[in-house]
Amino acid sequence: MYHKNDKNLEELEEKILLYEEILDKVLEGIYITDTEDKVIWFNKTVELLDGVKKEEAIGKKQAQAWQYMELPASVTGYIIRTGKQSKEQLITYKDLHNKTISVFAQAYPFYYQNQLKAVYSLANYVEYSEKQLNKISEYRKRFLDSNARVVNNAPYTLYDVIGSSSAMIDLVSKARKVAINKTPVMLYGETGTGKEIFAQGIHNASLQHDGKFVAINCAAIPENLLESFLFGSVKGAYTGAVDKPGLLEDANGGTLFLDELNSMPLLLQGKLLRVFQEKQACRIGSNRSYPVNCRLISATNQDPRELIHDGILRTDLYFRLAVLTLEIPPLAKRDKDVLELTRFFINRYNSEYNLQIHSIDDDVEQLFLNYQWPGNVRELDNAIEYAMNFLSRGRAIIHQQDLPHYIQNAVNQSHCNSNTFESSQSEPKQRTLNEVLAETERHLVKKTLEETNWNISRAAKILGIHREALYYRIKKFGFLRPSQ
């Protein structure tokens, strides 16, 4: 027969288990002793950080349970003697591995029917608390950054940079340092490496984060309009001109980001140099100057020293704008980041397209690690989105056949070339995978340009890359457009 007392005991046992589970999740160390200083219970924080197991300690006196440690006088002893709550005190001792442990401890008496029955102590482990404070500080910075980005129209911060490779960790660290002052920064890296993310991140980490972040791609604006975009214009200055402030005015108190600086005409580079020397500019068609008070971040997709050597970038402008330089490494040199970025893009498109793709298969993983990614992060993003659009419902793994055709062709060509090399007796030297992939890429780009009669938009679409990336490859491989 089921008695009421049995039910009460069962409910009590359930509550005790619940309370123990909750206390085990608490970050503070909690331990309880009886009036003879024998251990009754302690939570997992104590067990984890002191290295003492419950089954070995419960029922023993504290000094015996922690016998291998250099413990000071027990804080619970004061409670047992006086029946009063102790003051918080810093206690330092050695654990089983001779590591110094520091805790802020405070003990409390537990009375039942006016009799002292137990003593419970709370211990804040200093090392653990410091880690939690660092986390809070980090979250606070992220919160401030997220609020700043709403105001200044710069959605990215340096926390959004994905990559755990040593190169990226070092780069983000440098970016945080250069963000502090208004010193001009020049970013350089191949197309698709994420230069604007770094530019926005530096802005959001700067003292000017409340100001506007104004960006312009110098390659996207016709040369005859770029000057008016930068400096502004007055009505009547030229046919169709209207009173309009330039980006230099618009960015006042904030940051101006000049992307693809190497596409800016040399004459305009000279005018820009003068502006940042004199800290003032004039709208086109006006003699009245306005102050220029913004930080300048510029970016190129080639090494600026090569641009200077080729006469594309003025030396004097370089030394004015590249006081601080940051080189963003290509994805091909960041093997560790490729799979991390892959997971990020899969998760993003799962959310965007309401999919449940789990991962890539082993063959695709190996392919991604060996592929050169000439379009860098942007190309990887493109490849993942492409694959996820063609995956049938119910499939959770991306296979090689799901990838863009040009990547599959590059791999197949690589295998074909590899087999040819192995069977050839006249080949003087085995080519590396990078060399094979580069040659495959060159052949594919050339073939696509010829098939589209050099229609850049169509060729870029077929190749699955942006127009700028295609222009970069045309220049990289030295292709010349055939005369009509």
Coordinates of C-alpha atoms in Angstrom, one line a residue:
M1 CA 0.0 0.0 0.0
Y2 CA 1.3 3.4 -1.0
H3 CA 1.5 5.8 2.0
K4 CA 1.5 9.6 2.0
N5 CA 4.8 9.5 3.9
D6 CA 6.4 7.6 1.0
K7 CA 5.1 10.2 -1.4
N8 CA 6.5 13.0 0.7
L9 CA 9.9 11.3 0.9
E10 CA 9.9 10.9 -2.8
E11 CA 9.1 14.6 -3.4
L12 CA 11.8 15.5 -0.9
E13 CA 14.4 13.4 -2.6
E14 CA 13.4 14.9 -6.0
K15 CA 13.9 18.4 -4.5
I16 CA 17.3 17.5 -3.0
L17 CA 18.5 16.2 -6.4
L18 CA 17.2 19.4 -8.1
Y19 CA 18.9 21.7 -5.6
E20 CA 22.2 19.7 -5.9
E21 CA 22.0 19.9 -9.7
I22 CA 21.5 23.7 -9.5
L23 CA 24.4 24.2 -7.0
D24 CA 26.6 22.1 -9.3
K25 CA 26.1 24.7 -12.0
V26 CA 27.1 27.6 -9.8
L27 CA 30.5 29.1 -10.6
E28 CA 31.4 29.6 -7.0
G29 CA 32.8 26.8 -4.9
I30 CA 30.2 25.7 -2.3
Y31 CA 31.0 23.2 0.5
I32 CA 29.2 22.1 3.7
T33 CA 30.6 20.7 6.9
D34 CA 29.0 19.5 10.1
T35 CA 29.8 20.9 13.6
E36 CA 32.8 18.6 13.8
D37 CA 34.3 20.0 10.6
K38 CA 33.5 16.8 8.7
V39 CA 32.6 17.2 5.0
I40 CA 28.9 16.8 4.2
W41 CA 28.8 17.9 0.6
F42 CA 30.5 20.2 -2.0
N43 CA 29.7 21.1 -5.5
K44 CA 31.4 20.3 -8.8
T45 CA 33.3 23.6 -8.9
V46 CA 35.2 22.6 -5.8
E47 CA 35.7 19.1 -7.2
L48 CA 37.0 20.4 -10.5
L49 CA 39.3 23.2 -9.2
D50 CA 40.6 21.5 -6.1
G51 CA 40.8 18.0 -7.7
V52 CA 39.1 16.3 -4.7
K53 CA 36.5 13.7 -5.3
K54 CA 33.2 13.6 -3.3
E55 CA 33.3 9.9 -2.6
E56 CA 36.8 10.2 -1.1
A57 CA 36.1 13.4 1.0
I58 CA 32.6 13.1 2.4
G59 CA 32.6 12.0 6.0
K60 CA 36.2 13.1 6.6
K61 CA 37.4 16.2 8.3
Q62 CA 38.5 19.0 6.0
A63 CA 42.2 18.6 7.0
Q64 CA 42.0 14.9 6.2
A65 CA 40.1 15.3 3.0
W66 CA 42.5 17.9 1.7
Q67 CA 45.5 16.3 3.3
Y68 CA 47.8 16.6 0.3
M69 CA 47.3 20.3 0.1
E70 CA 48.9 23.1 2.1
L71 CA 45.7 24.5 3.6
P72 CA 45.6 27.3 6.1
A73 CA 43.4 27.2 9.2
S74 CA 39.9 26.3 8.2
V75 CA 37.4 29.2 7.9
T76 CA 34.7 27.0 9.2
G77 CA 36.6 26.6 12.5
Y78 CA 35.6 30.1 13.4
I79 CA 31.9 29.4 12.9
I80 CA 32.0 26.2 15.0
R81 CA 33.7 28.1 17.8
T82 CA 31.6 31.3 17.8
G83 CA 28.5 30.4 15.8
K84 CA 28.9 33.7 13.9
Q85 CA 29.3 34.4 10.2
S86 CA 32.9 34.9 9.2
K87 CA 34.3 37.8 7.3
E88 CA 35.4 37.3 3.7
Q89 CA 39.1 36.6 3.5
L90 CA 41.7 35.7 0.8
I91 CA 43.0 32.2 1.2
T92 CA 46.0 30.8 -0.7
Y93 CA 47.0 27.2 -0.8
K94 CA 48.6 24.5 -3.0
D95 CA 46.6 21.9 -4.9
L96 CA 47.6 18.3 -5.6
H97 CA 49.8 19.4 -8.5
N98 CA 51.5 22.1 -6.5
K99 CA 49.6 24.8 -8.3
T100 CA 48.8 27.9 -6.2
I101 CA 45.1 28.4 -5.6
S102 CA 43.7 31.7 -4.4
V103 CA 40.1 32.1 -3.2
F104 CA 38.0 34.7 -1.5
A105 CA 36.1 32.6 1.1
Q106 CA 33.3 33.4 3.5
A107 CA 31.5 30.9 5.8
Y108 CA 28.0 31.0 7.3
P109 CA 26.3 29.1 10.1
F110 CA 23.2 27.0 9.6
Y111 CA 20.8 26.8 12.5
Y112 CA 17.9 24.4 12.9
Q113 CA 15.6 24.9 16.0
N114 CA 18.2 27.2 17.5
Q115 CA 21.0 24.7 17.2
L116 CA 24.1 25.0 15.0
K117 CA 23.8 22.0 12.6
A118 CA 26.2 22.8 9.8
V119 CA 28.5 25.4 8.3
Y120 CA 28.4 26.3 4.6
S121 CA 31.2 28.2 2.8
L122 CA 31.3 30.1 -0.5
A123 CA 34.6 30.4 -2.3
N124 CA 35.3 32.7 -5.3
Y125 CA 38.3 31.3 -7.1
V126 CA 40.4 34.3 -8.2
E127 CA 41.6 32.8 -11.5
Y128 CA 38.1 31.7 -12.5
S129 CA 36.7 35.1 -11.5
E130 CA 39.3 36.9 -13.6
K131 CA 38.3 34.8 -16.6
Q132 CA 34.6 35.7 -16.1
L133 CA 35.4 39.4 -15.8
N134 CA 37.4 39.2 -19.1
K135 CA 34.3 37.6 -20.7
I136 CA 32.1 40.3 -19.3
S137 CA 34.5 43.0 -20.6
E138 CA 34.5 41.3 -24.0
Y139 CA 30.7 41.1 -24.2
R140 CA 30.5 44.7 -23.1
K141 CA 32.8 45.7 -26.0
R142 CA 30.7 43.7 -28.4
F143 CA 27.5 45.4 -27.1
L144 CA 29.1 48.9 -27.6
D145 CA 30.3 48.0 -31.0
S146 CA 26.9 46.6 -32.1
N147 CA 25.3 49.9 -31.0
A148 CA 27.9 52.0 -32.8
R149 CA 27.3 50.1 -36.1
V150 CA 23.6 51.1 -36.0
V151 CA 24.6 54.7 -35.9
N152 CA 27.4 54.8 -38.4
N153 CA 26.1 52.4 -41.1
A154 CA 29.1 50.1 -40.6
P155 CA 27.7 46.7 -39.8
Y156 CA 31.0 44.9 -39.3
T157 CA 33.4 44.9 -36.3
L158 CA 36.7 43.2 -35.8
Y159 CA 34.7 40.5 -33.8
D160 CA 33.1 39.5 -37.1
V161 CA 36.4 38.5 -38.7
I162 CA 36.4 34.7 -39.0
G163 CA 39.7 32.9 -38.7
S164 CA 41.7 31.1 -36.1
S165 CA 44.9 30.8 -38.1
S166 CA 47.9 32.5 -36.5
A167 CA 48.0 34.9 -39.4
M168 CA 44.5 36.2 -38.9
I169 CA 44.8 36.3 -35.1
D170 CA 47.9 38.4 -35.5
L171 CA 46.2 40.6 -38.1
V172 CA 43.1 41.3 -35.9
S173 CA 45.4 42.1 -33.0
K174 CA 47.3 44.7 -35.1
A175 CA 44.0 46.1 -36.4
R176 CA 42.9 46.8 -32.8
K177 CA 46.1 48.6 -32.1
V178 CA 46.0 50.8 -35.2
A179 CA 42.3 51.6 -34.6
I180 CA 43.0 53.8 -31.6
N181 CA 44.4 56.8 -33.3
K182 CA 43.4 58.7 -36.5
T183 CA 46.5 57.8 -38.4
P184 CA 45.8 56.8 -42.0
V185 CA 45.7 53.1 -42.7
M186 CA 46.3 51.2 -45.9
L187 CA 45.0 47.7 -46.4
Y188 CA 46.2 45.5 -49.1
G189 CA 45.2 42.0 -50.1
E190 CA 43.8 40.1 -53.1
T191 CA 40.2 40.7 -54.2
G192 CA 37.7 38.9 -51.9
T193 CA 39.9 38.8 -48.8
G194 CA 37.6 41.0 -46.7
K195 CA 39.3 44.4 -46.8
E196 CA 36.1 46.4 -46.2
I197 CA 35.3 44.2 -43.2
F198 CA 38.6 45.2 -41.7
A199 CA 38.0 48.9 -42.6
Q200 CA 34.6 48.9 -40.9
G201 CA 36.1 47.0 -38.0
I202 CA 38.9 49.5 -37.5
H203 CA 36.3 52.4 -37.7
N204 CA 34.1 50.7 -35.1
A205 CA 37.0 50.1 -32.7
S206 CA 38.2 53.8 -33.0
L207 CA 37.3 56.9 -31.1
Q208 CA 35.4 58.1 -34.2
H209 CA 33.0 55.2 -34.1
D210 CA 30.1 57.5 -33.5
G211 CA 30.9 59.3 -36.8
K212 CA 29.9 58.1 -40.3
F213 CA 31.7 55.4 -42.2
V214 CA 31.7 56.5 -45.8
A215 CA 33.0 54.0 -48.5
I216 CA 33.6 54.4 -52.2
N217 CA 35.0 51.9 -54.7
C218 CA 37.3 53.9 -56.9
A219 CA 37.1 51.2 -59.6
A220 CA 33.3 51.4 -59.8
I221 CA 33.0 55.2 -60.5
P222 CA 33.9 56.6 -64.0
E223 CA 37.1 58.7 -63.9
N224 CA 35.3 61.9 -64.9
L225 CA 32.8 61.6 -62.0
L226 CA 35.1 60.3 -59.3
E227 CA 36.5 63.8 -58.5
S228 CA 33.0 65.3 -58.0
F229 CA 32.0 62.3 -55.8
L230 CA 35.0 63.0 -53.5
F231 CA 35.0 66.8 -53.4
G232 CA 31.4 67.7 -54.1
S233 CA 30.1 70.2 -56.7
V234 CA 28.2 73.4 -57.1
K235 CA 25.4 74.1 -59.5
G236 CA 26.7 75.1 -62.9
A237 CA 30.2 73.7 -62.4
Y238 CA 29.6 71.4 -65.4
T239 CA 26.7 70.1 -67.4
G240 CA 24.2 68.6 -65.0
A241 CA 26.1 69.7 -61.9
V242 CA 24.1 70.4 -58.8
D243 CA 24.9 71.6 -55.3
K244 CA 26.1 68.5 -53.6
P245 CA 28.5 67.8 -50.8
G246 CA 31.3 65.4 -51.5
L247 CA 32.3 62.3 -49.6
L248 CA 35.1 64.2 -47.8
E249 CA 32.4 66.5 -46.3
D250 CA 30.0 63.6 -45.6
A251 CA 32.7 61.7 -43.7
N252 CA 33.5 64.7 -41.4
G253 CA 34.1 63.4 -37.9
G254 CA 34.2 59.8 -39.1
T255 CA 36.1 57.6 -41.6
L256 CA 36.4 57.7 -45.4
F257 CA 37.3 54.4 -47.0
L258 CA 38.8 54.5 -50.5
D259 CA 38.6 50.9 -51.8
E260 CA 40.6 50.0 -54.9
L261 CA 42.8 53.1 -54.6
N262 CA 45.0 51.8 -57.4
S263 CA 42.1 52.6 -59.8
M264 CA 42.2 56.3 -59.0
P265 CA 43.8 58.4 -61.8
L266 CA 47.2 59.8 -61.0
L267 CA 46.0 63.4 -61.5
L268 CA 43.3 62.9 -58.9
Q269 CA 45.8 61.2 -56.6
G270 CA 47.8 64.5 -56.6
K271 CA 44.7 66.5 -55.7
L272 CA 43.8 64.1 -52.9
L273 CA 47.4 64.3 -51.5
R274 CA 47.1 68.1 -51.3
V275 CA 43.7 67.8 -49.5
F276 CA 45.2 65.7 -46.7
Q277 CA 48.3 67.9 -46.5
E278 CA 46.2 71.1 -46.1
K279 CA 43.2 69.5 -44.3
Q280 CA 40.8 71.4 -46.5
A281 CA 39.1 71.0 -49.9
C282 CA 36.9 72.8 -52.4
R283 CA 33.8 71.7 -54.2
I284 CA 34.2 71.6 -58.0
G285 CA 33.2 75.0 -59.3
S286 CA 33.7 76.8 -56.0
N287 CA 36.5 78.8 -54.5
R288 CA 35.3 78.4 -50.9
S289 CA 37.1 75.7 -48.9
Y290 CA 35.7 73.5 -46.2
P291 CA 37.7 71.7 -43.5
V292 CA 38.5 68.0 -43.9
N293 CA 38.3 66.2 -40.6
C294 CA 38.0 62.5 -41.2
R295 CA 40.2 59.4 -40.9
L296 CA 41.3 57.9 -44.2
I297 CA 41.5 54.2 -44.7
S298 CA 42.5 53.0 -48.2
A299 CA 42.8 49.6 -49.8
T300 CA 44.5 48.1 -52.9
N301 CA 44.3 44.6 -54.3
Q302 CA 48.0 44.6 -55.1
D303 CA 51.2 45.2 -53.1
P304 CA 51.5 49.0 -53.1
R305 CA 55.2 48.8 -53.7
E306 CA 54.5 47.1 -57.0
L307 CA 51.9 49.7 -57.8
I308 CA 54.6 52.4 -57.2
H309 CA 57.1 50.6 -59.4
D310 CA 54.5 50.3 -62.2
G311 CA 53.6 54.0 -62.0
I312 CA 50.1 53.3 -60.9
L313 CA 50.4 54.8 -57.4
R314 CA 52.1 58.0 -56.5
T315 CA 55.0 57.6 -54.1
D316 CA 54.1 60.8 -52.2
L317 CA 50.5 59.7 -51.8
Y318 CA 51.6 56.3 -50.6
F319 CA 53.7 57.7 -47.8
R320 CA 50.8 60.0 -46.8
L321 CA 48.2 57.3 -46.8
A322 CA 50.2 54.2 -45.7
V323 CA 51.5 55.4 -42.4
L324 CA 50.1 52.1 -41.1
T325 CA 49.8 49.2 -43.4
L326 CA 48.0 45.8 -42.9
E327 CA 48.4 43.0 -45.3
I328 CA 45.4 40.6 -45.5
P329 CA 46.7 37.1 -46.5
P330 CA 44.9 35.2 -49.3
L331 CA 42.7 32.3 -48.3
A332 CA 45.1 29.8 -49.9
K333 CA 47.7 30.7 -47.2
R334 CA 45.1 30.2 -44.4
D335 CA 44.3 26.5 -44.5
K336 CA 43.0 26.5 -41.0
D337 CA 40.4 29.1 -41.8
V338 CA 38.9 27.4 -44.9
L339 CA 36.9 24.8 -43.0
E340 CA 35.9 27.4 -40.3
L341 CA 34.6 29.7 -43.0
T342 CA 32.9 26.8 -44.7
R343 CA 31.0 26.0 -41.4
F344 CA 30.1 29.7 -41.1
F345 CA 28.6 30.0 -44.6
I346 CA 26.7 26.7 -44.2
N347 CA 25.1 27.9 -41.0
R348 CA 24.3 31.3 -42.6
Y349 CA 22.6 29.8 -45.6
N350 CA 20.8 27.2 -43.5
S351 CA 19.2 30.1 -41.6
E352 CA 18.6 32.2 -44.8
Y353 CA 17.1 29.4 -46.9
N354 CA 15.6 27.4 -44.1
L355 CA 17.8 24.4 -44.8
Q356 CA 19.4 21.7 -42.6
I357 CA 22.8 21.1 -44.3
H358 CA 25.2 19.5 -41.9
S359 CA 28.6 19.6 -43.5
I360 CA 30.8 18.8 -46.5
D361 CA 32.0 15.3 -47.2
D362 CA 35.7 14.2 -46.9
D363 CA 36.4 14.6 -50.6
V364 CA 35.1 18.2 -50.6
E365 CA 37.1 18.9 -47.5
Q366 CA 40.3 17.8 -49.1
L367 CA 39.4 19.7 -52.3
F368 CA 38.8 22.9 -50.3
L369 CA 42.1 22.5 -48.5
N370 CA 44.1 22.0 -51.8
Y371 CA 42.2 24.5 -54.0
Q372 CA 43.9 27.9 -54.5
W373 CA 40.8 30.0 -54.0
P374 CA 41.8 32.8 -56.4
G375 CA 38.6 34.7 -55.4
N376 CA 39.4 34.1 -51.7
V377 CA 36.7 34.3 -49.1
R378 CA 34.2 35.7 -51.6
E379 CA 34.7 32.7 -53.9
L380 CA 34.3 30.2 -51.0
D381 CA 31.1 32.0 -50.0
N382 CA 29.9 31.8 -53.6
A383 CA 30.7 28.1 -53.9
I384 CA 28.8 27.2 -50.7
E385 CA 25.8 29.2 -51.7
Y386 CA 25.8 27.6 -55.1
A387 CA 26.0 24.1 -53.7
M388 CA 23.2 24.7 -51.1
N389 CA 20.9 26.0 -53.8
F390 CA 21.2 22.8 -55.8
L391 CA 21.0 20.3 -53.0
S392 CA 17.8 18.3 -53.0
R393 CA 15.6 18.4 -49.8
G394 CA 16.5 15.8 -47.3
R395 CA 20.2 15.8 -48.1
A396 CA 22.5 17.0 -45.4
I397 CA 26.0 16.7 -46.9
I398 CA 27.6 18.7 -49.7
H399 CA 29.4 16.5 -52.3
Q400 CA 31.8 17.4 -55.0
Q401 CA 29.2 17.2 -57.7
D402 CA 27.2 19.9 -55.9
L403 CA 30.0 22.5 -56.4
P404 CA 30.3 25.0 -59.2
H405 CA 31.4 23.4 -62.5
Y406 CA 34.6 25.5 -62.7
I407 CA 35.8 24.1 -59.4
Q408 CA 35.0 20.5 -60.4
N409 CA 36.8 21.1 -63.7
A410 CA 39.8 22.4 -61.9
V411 CA 39.9 19.3 -59.8
N412 CA 39.4 17.0 -62.7
Q413 CA 42.0 18.7 -64.7
S414 CA 44.4 18.5 -61.8
H415 CA 43.8 14.7 -61.6
C416 CA 44.2 14.4 -65.3
N417 CA 47.5 16.3 -65.3
S418 CA 48.7 14.4 -62.3
N419 CA 48.1 11.1 -64.1
T420 CA 49.8 12.4 -67.2
F421 CA 52.9 13.4 -65.2
E422 CA 53.1 10.0 -63.6
S423 CA 53.0 8.2 -67.0
S424 CA 55.3 10.6 -68.8
Q425 CA 59.0 9.7 -69.1
S426 CA 60.0 13.0 -70.6
E427 CA 58.7 15.2 -67.8
P428 CA 61.8 16.6 -66.1
K429 CA 60.1 17.6 -62.8
Q430 CA 56.9 16.8 -61.0
R431 CA 54.7 19.9 -60.8
T432 CA 53.1 20.9 -57.5
L433 CA 49.4 21.0 -57.0
N434 CA 49.5 24.8 -56.8
E435 CA 51.2 25.0 -60.2
V436 CA 48.6 22.6 -61.7
L437 CA 45.7 24.5 -60.3
A438 CA 47.1 27.8 -61.4
E439 CA 47.5 26.5 -65.0
T440 CA 44.0 25.0 -64.9
E441 CA 42.6 28.4 -63.7
R442 CA 44.5 30.2 -66.5
H443 CA 43.2 27.8 -69.2
L444 CA 39.6 28.0 -67.9
V445 CA 39.5 31.8 -67.7
K446 CA 41.0 32.1 -71.2
K447 CA 38.5 29.5 -72.7
T448 CA 35.5 31.3 -71.0
L449 CA 36.6 34.7 -72.3
E450 CA 36.9 33.3 -75.8
E451 CA 33.5 31.5 -75.7
T452 CA 31.8 34.7 -74.5
N453 CA 33.6 36.9 -77.0
W454 CA 35.2 38.7 -74.1
N455 CA 31.9 39.7 -72.6
I456 CA 33.1 40.4 -69.0
S457 CA 29.7 40.2 -67.3
R458 CA 28.8 36.8 -69.0
A459 CA 32.3 35.3 -68.4
A460 CA 32.3 36.3 -64.7
K461 CA 28.8 34.8 -64.3
I462 CA 29.9 31.5 -65.9
L463 CA 33.0 31.3 -63.8
G464 CA 31.0 32.2 -60.7
I465 CA 33.2 35.1 -59.7
H466 CA 32.8 38.9 -59.6
R467 CA 33.7 41.2 -62.5
E468 CA 36.6 42.7 -60.4
A469 CA 38.0 39.2 -59.8
L470 CA 37.9 38.5 -63.5
Y471 CA 39.6 41.8 -64.3
Y472 CA 42.3 40.8 -61.8
R473 CA 42.9 37.5 -63.5
I474 CA 43.0 39.0 -66.9
K475 CA 45.8 41.3 -65.7
K476 CA 47.4 38.5 -63.7
F477 CA 47.7 36.1 -66.6
G478 CA 48.6 38.9 -69.1
F479 CA 45.6 38.3 -71.4
L480 CA 45.1 40.9 -74.1
R481 CA 41.6 41.5 -75.6
P482 CA 41.7 40.7 -79.3
S483 CA 41.1 43.6 -81.7
Q484 CA 37.6 43.7 -83.2

